[in-house]
Amino acid sequence: MSETVFKGFGDKALPFLKALDFHQNREWFVENKDLFEAHLLEPLGDLIDDLIARFDKAGLPFRGDRKKSQFRIKRDTRFAKDKSPYNRHLSALLSADGSKWAESGCFYVCIGLEDYKGCYAAVAWWQQKPELLAAMRKAIVDKPENYRAMVAALKKGGLTLSDYDRLKRTPRGFETVTDPDLIEALRNRHFVVRHPIDPDGITSPALADELFDFALKAKPLIDWGKKIEGTLVS
């Protein structure tokens, strides 16, 4: 195990988000910015540093930066119906190339209010380029044994693929597929496994161990996608 950098989120992390949800104005946020930074922003940076070091030693392709990997708590409301200026959560994304917008497999962590996003982590192939998603669907049909082995490995670790944003109909070109599990797989837009985080446990340094263990259990999903992605590299 790597040396623990993460000491836990502050005990006022979630109370701050609850208060922010109520106030939702710049004046209140500025007055309480020190609280935000001490209990949420800096601890999330520490968690990122801690996990990056562990992921590197374990050969997991999740990289980033303690600041650049975090999403801003201030919302872009230009095209949103909800004009609230601040998010009710703080989150970060680690990826193969270290960016927040990578399409090549990612690790995501969110600390927030249950009524909005809640506290959870996810490992995913998310919003892939069309050619990669098409290759994944082709691989599911051409090599179903590989897909099923990946699903079985996830299940052994207590994980299941999410059905979030799944298509209601089978994509064009795959109408002849009849196996129920493959039909479900083909309808996925994304391939995601999710890990709920107990809000009562976010103040503990053990959260870093918990998230690292989750990422290791999710590795079969990343490995499966990487093999398919590799076939697209010229």
mmCIF file of C-alpha atoms in Angstrom:
data_model
loop_
_atom_site.group_PDB
_atom_site.id
_atom_site.type_symbol
_atom_site.label_atom_id
_atom_site.label_comp_id
_atom_site.label_asym_id
_atom_site.label_seq_id
_atom_site.Cartn_x
_atom_site.Cartn_y
_atom_site.Cartn_z
ATOM 1 C CA MET A 1 0.000 0.000 0.000
ATOM 2 C CA SER A 2 1.243 3.495 -0.773
ATOM 3 C CA GLU A 3 1.821 6.053 1.946
ATOM 4 C CA THR A 4 -1.515 7.643 2.746
ATOM 5 C CA VAL A 5 -1.722 11.291 1.697
ATOM 6 C CA PHE A 6 -5.481 11.531 2.046
ATOM 7 C CA LYS A 7 -6.642 12.205 5.621
ATOM 8 C CA GLY A 8 -10.366 12.316 4.942
ATOM 9 C CA PHE A 9 -12.776 15.051 3.967
ATOM 10 C CA GLY A 10 -13.589 17.612 6.644
ATOM 11 C CA ASP A 11 -16.519 16.996 8.955
ATOM 12 C CA LYS A 12 -18.186 20.099 7.516
ATOM 13 C CA ALA A 13 -17.960 18.918 3.887
ATOM 14 C CA LEU A 14 -21.550 17.738 3.499
ATOM 15 C CA PRO A 15 -23.006 20.388 5.844
ATOM 16 C CA PHE A 16 -21.308 22.975 3.618
ATOM 17 C CA LEU A 17 -22.979 21.525 0.511
ATOM 18 C CA LYS A 18 -26.347 21.482 2.270
ATOM 19 C CA ALA A 19 -25.940 25.113 3.262
ATOM 20 C CA LEU A 20 -24.790 26.003 -0.260
ATOM 21 C CA ASP A 21 -27.876 24.300 -1.663
ATOM 22 C CA PHE A 22 -30.015 26.565 0.523
ATOM 23 C CA HIS A 23 -28.171 29.835 -0.091
ATOM 24 C CA GLN A 24 -27.029 29.508 -3.745
ATOM 25 C CA ASN A 25 -25.541 32.972 -4.029
ATOM 26 C CA ARG A 26 -22.055 34.327 -4.594
ATOM 27 C CA GLU A 27 -21.999 36.459 -1.460
ATOM 28 C CA TRP A 28 -22.569 33.475 0.814
ATOM 29 C CA PHE A 29 -20.046 31.355 -1.081
ATOM 30 C CA VAL A 30 -17.329 34.005 -0.858
ATOM 31 C CA GLU A 31 -17.959 34.406 2.865
ATOM 32 C CA ASN A 32 -17.552 30.655 3.355
ATOM 33 C CA LYS A 33 -14.846 29.962 0.761
ATOM 34 C CA ASP A 34 -12.245 29.086 3.420
ATOM 35 C CA LEU A 35 -14.573 26.374 4.731
ATOM 36 C CA PHE A 36 -15.061 25.012 1.208
ATOM 37 C CA GLU A 37 -11.344 24.866 0.545
ATOM 38 C CA ALA A 38 -10.405 23.280 3.879
ATOM 39 C CA HIS A 39 -13.161 20.662 4.058
ATOM 40 C CA LEU A 40 -13.772 19.821 0.386
ATOM 41 C CA LEU A 41 -11.380 21.262 -2.207
ATOM 42 C CA GLU A 42 -8.029 20.461 -0.609
ATOM 43 C CA PRO A 43 -9.084 17.013 0.701
ATOM 44 C CA LEU A 44 -10.259 16.059 -2.796
ATOM 45 C CA GLY A 45 -6.864 17.160 -4.105
ATOM 46 C CA ASP A 46 -5.198 14.944 -1.499
ATOM 47 C CA LEU A 47 -7.427 12.031 -2.491
ATOM 48 C CA ILE A 48 -6.469 12.517 -6.143
ATOM 49 C CA ASP A 49 -2.755 12.555 -5.293
ATOM 50 C CA ASP A 50 -3.123 9.454 -3.127
ATOM 51 C CA LEU A 51 -5.073 7.482 -5.732
ATOM 52 C CA ILE A 52 -2.825 8.492 -8.648
ATOM 53 C CA ALA A 53 0.198 7.099 -6.793
ATOM 54 C CA ARG A 54 -1.616 3.853 -6.032
ATOM 55 C CA PHE A 55 -3.006 3.492 -9.556
ATOM 56 C CA ASP A 56 0.456 3.990 -11.051
ATOM 57 C CA LYS A 57 1.977 1.236 -8.899
ATOM 58 C CA ALA A 58 -0.913 -1.106 -9.736
ATOM 59 C CA GLY A 59 -0.730 -0.461 -13.479
ATOM 60 C CA LEU A 60 -4.166 1.158 -13.643
ATOM 61 C CA PRO A 61 -4.403 3.767 -16.443
ATOM 62 C CA PHE A 62 -5.883 6.587 -14.373
ATOM 63 C CA ARG A 63 -3.840 9.781 -14.254
ATOM 64 C CA GLY A 64 -4.498 13.409 -13.502
ATOM 65 C CA ASP A 65 -3.672 16.432 -11.390
ATOM 66 C CA ARG A 66 -4.918 17.481 -7.956
ATOM 67 C CA LYS A 67 -6.306 20.726 -9.381
ATOM 68 C CA LYS A 68 -6.930 20.150 -13.087
ATOM 69 C CA SER A 69 -8.754 16.849 -12.508
ATOM 70 C CA GLN A 70 -11.409 18.510 -10.357
ATOM 71 C CA PHE A 71 -14.609 19.865 -11.850
ATOM 72 C CA ARG A 72 -15.504 23.397 -10.829
ATOM 73 C CA ILE A 73 -18.175 23.806 -8.192
ATOM 74 C CA LYS A 74 -19.425 26.860 -10.088
ATOM 75 C CA ARG A 75 -21.967 25.823 -12.728
ATOM 76 C CA ASP A 76 -22.226 26.900 -16.361
ATOM 77 C CA THR A 77 -25.878 27.939 -16.468
ATOM 78 C CA ARG A 78 -25.979 29.437 -19.978
ATOM 79 C CA PHE A 79 -28.064 26.605 -21.426
ATOM 80 C CA ALA A 80 -29.501 25.152 -18.210
ATOM 81 C CA LYS A 81 -33.055 25.438 -16.935
ATOM 82 C CA ASP A 82 -31.707 25.401 -13.381
ATOM 83 C CA LYS A 83 -29.913 28.733 -12.958
ATOM 84 C CA SER A 84 -28.435 27.897 -9.545
ATOM 85 C CA PRO A 85 -24.846 29.185 -9.701
ATOM 86 C CA TYR A 86 -23.236 26.325 -7.738
ATOM 87 C CA ASN A 87 -23.198 22.542 -7.909
ATOM 88 C CA ARG A 88 -24.358 20.554 -4.877
ATOM 89 C CA HIS A 89 -21.398 18.227 -5.310
ATOM 90 C CA LEU A 90 -17.661 18.275 -5.933
ATOM 91 C CA SER A 91 -16.131 15.723 -8.291
ATOM 92 C CA ALA A 92 -12.992 14.693 -10.174
ATOM 93 C CA LEU A 93 -12.082 12.509 -13.122
ATOM 94 C CA LEU A 94 -8.860 10.589 -13.793
ATOM 95 C CA SER A 95 -8.091 9.167 -17.218
ATOM 96 C CA ALA A 96 -5.449 7.530 -19.384
ATOM 97 C CA ASP A 97 -4.176 10.849 -20.718
ATOM 98 C CA GLY A 98 -4.803 12.827 -17.548
ATOM 99 C CA SER A 99 -7.559 14.989 -18.981
ATOM 100 C CA LYS A 100 -11.094 15.408 -17.625
ATOM 101 C CA TRP A 101 -12.634 14.765 -21.017
ATOM 102 C CA ALA A 102 -10.952 11.500 -21.979
ATOM 103 C CA GLU A 103 -12.942 8.903 -23.886
ATOM 104 C CA SER A 104 -10.401 6.178 -23.221
ATOM 105 C CA GLY A 105 -11.581 4.763 -19.896
ATOM 106 C CA CYS A 106 -11.843 6.783 -16.703
ATOM 107 C CA PHE A 107 -12.208 6.814 -12.914
ATOM 108 C CA TYR A 108 -14.699 9.281 -11.436
ATOM 109 C CA VAL A 109 -15.405 10.226 -7.832
ATOM 110 C CA CYS A 110 -18.217 12.450 -6.562
ATOM 111 C CA ILE A 111 -18.926 13.848 -3.111
ATOM 112 C CA GLY A 112 -22.375 15.356 -2.944
ATOM 113 C CA LEU A 113 -25.904 15.487 -1.630
ATOM 114 C CA GLU A 114 -28.043 12.389 -2.104
ATOM 115 C CA ASP A 115 -30.901 14.319 -3.704
ATOM 116 C CA TYR A 116 -28.579 15.349 -6.522
ATOM 117 C CA LYS A 117 -25.580 13.116 -7.238
ATOM 118 C CA GLY A 118 -24.715 11.706 -3.838
ATOM 119 C CA CYS A 119 -21.389 10.140 -2.886
ATOM 120 C CA TYR A 120 -20.075 7.494 -5.278
ATOM 121 C CA ALA A 121 -17.241 6.412 -7.563
ATOM 122 C CA ALA A 122 -17.380 4.948 -11.051
ATOM 123 C CA VAL A 123 -15.068 3.310 -13.558
ATOM 124 C CA ALA A 124 -16.263 3.692 -17.114
ATOM 125 C CA TRP A 125 -15.915 3.856 -20.839
ATOM 126 C CA TRP A 126 -17.966 7.008 -21.177
ATOM 127 C CA GLN A 127 -19.072 8.912 -24.283
ATOM 128 C CA GLN A 128 -16.648 7.031 -26.484
ATOM 129 C CA LYS A 129 -15.975 8.126 -30.040
ATOM 130 C CA PRO A 130 -18.458 6.505 -32.448
ATOM 131 C CA GLU A 131 -15.796 4.267 -33.971
ATOM 132 C CA LEU A 132 -14.818 2.864 -30.563
ATOM 133 C CA LEU A 133 -18.419 2.243 -29.507
ATOM 134 C CA ALA A 134 -19.025 0.506 -32.862
ATOM 135 C CA ALA A 135 -15.916 -1.653 -32.320
ATOM 136 C CA MET A 136 -17.090 -2.564 -28.818
ATOM 137 C CA ARG A 137 -20.471 -3.657 -30.141
ATOM 138 C CA LYS A 138 -18.824 -5.683 -32.906
ATOM 139 C CA ALA A 139 -16.522 -7.348 -30.366
ATOM 140 C CA ILE A 140 -19.503 -8.282 -28.194
ATOM 141 C CA VAL A 141 -21.022 -10.184 -31.120
ATOM 142 C CA ASP A 142 -17.827 -11.565 -32.658
ATOM 143 C CA LYS A 143 -16.179 -12.572 -29.372
ATOM 144 C CA PRO A 144 -18.974 -12.982 -26.818
ATOM 145 C CA GLU A 145 -16.756 -15.219 -24.681
ATOM 146 C CA ASN A 146 -14.467 -12.248 -23.966
ATOM 147 C CA TYR A 147 -17.375 -10.002 -23.040
ATOM 148 C CA ARG A 148 -18.921 -12.652 -20.796
ATOM 149 C CA ALA A 149 -15.575 -13.349 -19.114
ATOM 150 C CA MET A 150 -15.274 -9.637 -18.327
ATOM 151 C CA VAL A 151 -18.802 -9.537 -16.877
ATOM 152 C CA ALA A 152 -18.059 -12.653 -14.790
ATOM 153 C CA ALA A 153 -14.850 -11.107 -13.455
ATOM 154 C CA LEU A 154 -16.734 -7.964 -12.454
ATOM 155 C CA LYS A 155 -19.425 -10.065 -10.787
ATOM 156 C CA LYS A 156 -16.764 -11.906 -8.788
ATOM 157 C CA GLY A 157 -15.763 -8.517 -7.382
ATOM 158 C CA GLY A 158 -19.367 -7.628 -6.598
ATOM 159 C CA LEU A 159 -19.784 -5.284 -9.574
ATOM 160 C CA THR A 160 -22.365 -5.177 -12.365
ATOM 161 C CA LEU A 161 -22.553 -3.055 -15.495
ATOM 162 C CA SER A 162 -24.966 -0.138 -15.184
ATOM 163 C CA ASP A 163 -27.965 0.145 -17.490
ATOM 164 C CA TYR A 164 -27.856 3.948 -17.322
ATOM 165 C CA ASP A 165 -28.791 5.627 -20.622
ATOM 166 C CA ARG A 166 -29.230 2.245 -22.317
ATOM 167 C CA LEU A 167 -30.998 2.242 -25.713
ATOM 168 C CA LYS A 168 -34.526 0.868 -25.782
ATOM 169 C CA ARG A 169 -33.913 -0.831 -29.126
ATOM 170 C CA THR A 170 -31.034 -2.869 -30.486
ATOM 171 C CA PRO A 171 -28.727 -0.796 -32.714
ATOM 172 C CA ARG A 172 -29.128 -1.171 -36.446
ATOM 173 C CA GLY A 173 -27.131 -4.041 -37.895
ATOM 174 C CA PHE A 174 -27.480 -6.293 -34.835
ATOM 175 C CA GLU A 175 -31.139 -7.308 -35.224
ATOM 176 C CA THR A 176 -30.231 -11.002 -35.599
ATOM 177 C CA VAL A 177 -28.663 -11.231 -32.128
ATOM 178 C CA THR A 178 -30.954 -13.256 -29.856
ATOM 179 C CA ASP A 179 -28.987 -13.844 -26.629
ATOM 180 C CA PRO A 180 -30.576 -11.595 -23.951
ATOM 181 C CA ASP A 181 -27.285 -10.675 -22.278
ATOM 182 C CA LEU A 182 -25.713 -9.680 -25.605
ATOM 183 C CA ILE A 183 -28.771 -7.648 -26.590
ATOM 184 C CA GLU A 184 -28.481 -5.701 -23.328
ATOM 185 C CA ALA A 185 -24.777 -5.179 -23.947
ATOM 186 C CA LEU A 186 -25.342 -3.934 -27.497
ATOM 187 C CA ARG A 187 -27.852 -1.378 -26.256
ATOM 188 C CA ASN A 188 -25.314 0.244 -23.917
ATOM 189 C CA ARG A 189 -24.117 3.700 -24.881
ATOM 190 C CA HIS A 190 -21.548 3.560 -22.088
ATOM 191 C CA PHE A 191 -19.970 0.748 -20.075
ATOM 192 C CA VAL A 192 -19.988 1.698 -16.397
ATOM 193 C CA VAL A 193 -19.577 0.120 -12.977
ATOM 194 C CA ARG A 194 -20.543 2.171 -9.936
ATOM 195 C CA HIS A 195 -19.541 2.059 -6.273
ATOM 196 C CA PRO A 196 -21.691 3.831 -3.648
ATOM 197 C CA ILE A 197 -19.791 5.679 -0.934
ATOM 198 C CA ASP A 198 -21.250 5.842 2.562
ATOM 199 C CA PRO A 199 -21.506 9.582 3.359
ATOM 200 C CA ASP A 200 -20.630 8.806 6.972
ATOM 201 C CA GLY A 201 -17.270 7.410 5.825
ATOM 202 C CA ILE A 202 -15.940 10.309 3.776
ATOM 203 C CA THR A 203 -14.067 11.818 6.745
ATOM 204 C CA SER A 204 -11.949 8.675 7.122
ATOM 205 C CA PRO A 205 -8.542 8.101 5.470
ATOM 206 C CA ALA A 206 -9.832 4.579 4.740
ATOM 207 C CA LEU A 207 -11.870 6.036 1.863
ATOM 208 C CA ALA A 208 -8.699 5.993 -0.272
ATOM 209 C CA ASP A 209 -8.289 2.254 0.410
ATOM 210 C CA GLU A 210 -11.949 1.667 -0.442
ATOM 211 C CA LEU A 211 -11.736 3.478 -3.769
ATOM 212 C CA PHE A 212 -8.463 1.827 -4.738
ATOM 213 C CA ASP A 213 -9.979 -1.585 -4.028
ATOM 214 C CA PHE A 214 -12.997 -0.683 -6.167
ATOM 215 C CA ALA A 215 -10.758 0.385 -9.070
ATOM 216 C CA LEU A 216 -8.855 -2.913 -8.896
ATOM 217 C CA LYS A 217 -12.119 -4.866 -9.035
ATOM 218 C CA ALA A 218 -13.206 -2.770 -12.035
ATOM 219 C CA LYS A 219 -9.960 -3.423 -13.943
ATOM 220 C CA PRO A 220 -11.494 -6.192 -16.136
ATOM 221 C CA LEU A 221 -13.792 -3.573 -17.703
ATOM 222 C CA ILE A 222 -10.868 -1.296 -18.522
ATOM 223 C CA ASP A 223 -8.766 -4.176 -19.848
ATOM 224 C CA TRP A 224 -11.606 -5.366 -22.094
ATOM 225 C CA GLY A 225 -12.056 -1.907 -23.589
ATOM 226 C CA LYS A 226 -8.314 -1.331 -23.992
ATOM 227 C CA LYS A 227 -7.937 -4.479 -26.104
ATOM 228 C CA ILE A 228 -10.712 -3.312 -28.405
ATOM 229 C CA GLU A 229 -9.362 0.232 -28.516
ATOM 230 C CA GLY A 230 -5.987 -1.181 -29.507
ATOM 231 C CA THR A 231 -7.457 -2.669 -32.674
ATOM 232 C CA LEU A 232 -8.332 0.840 -33.845
ATOM 233 C CA VAL A 233 -4.781 2.189 -33.579
ATOM 234 C CA SER A 234 -3.167 2.366 -36.999
#
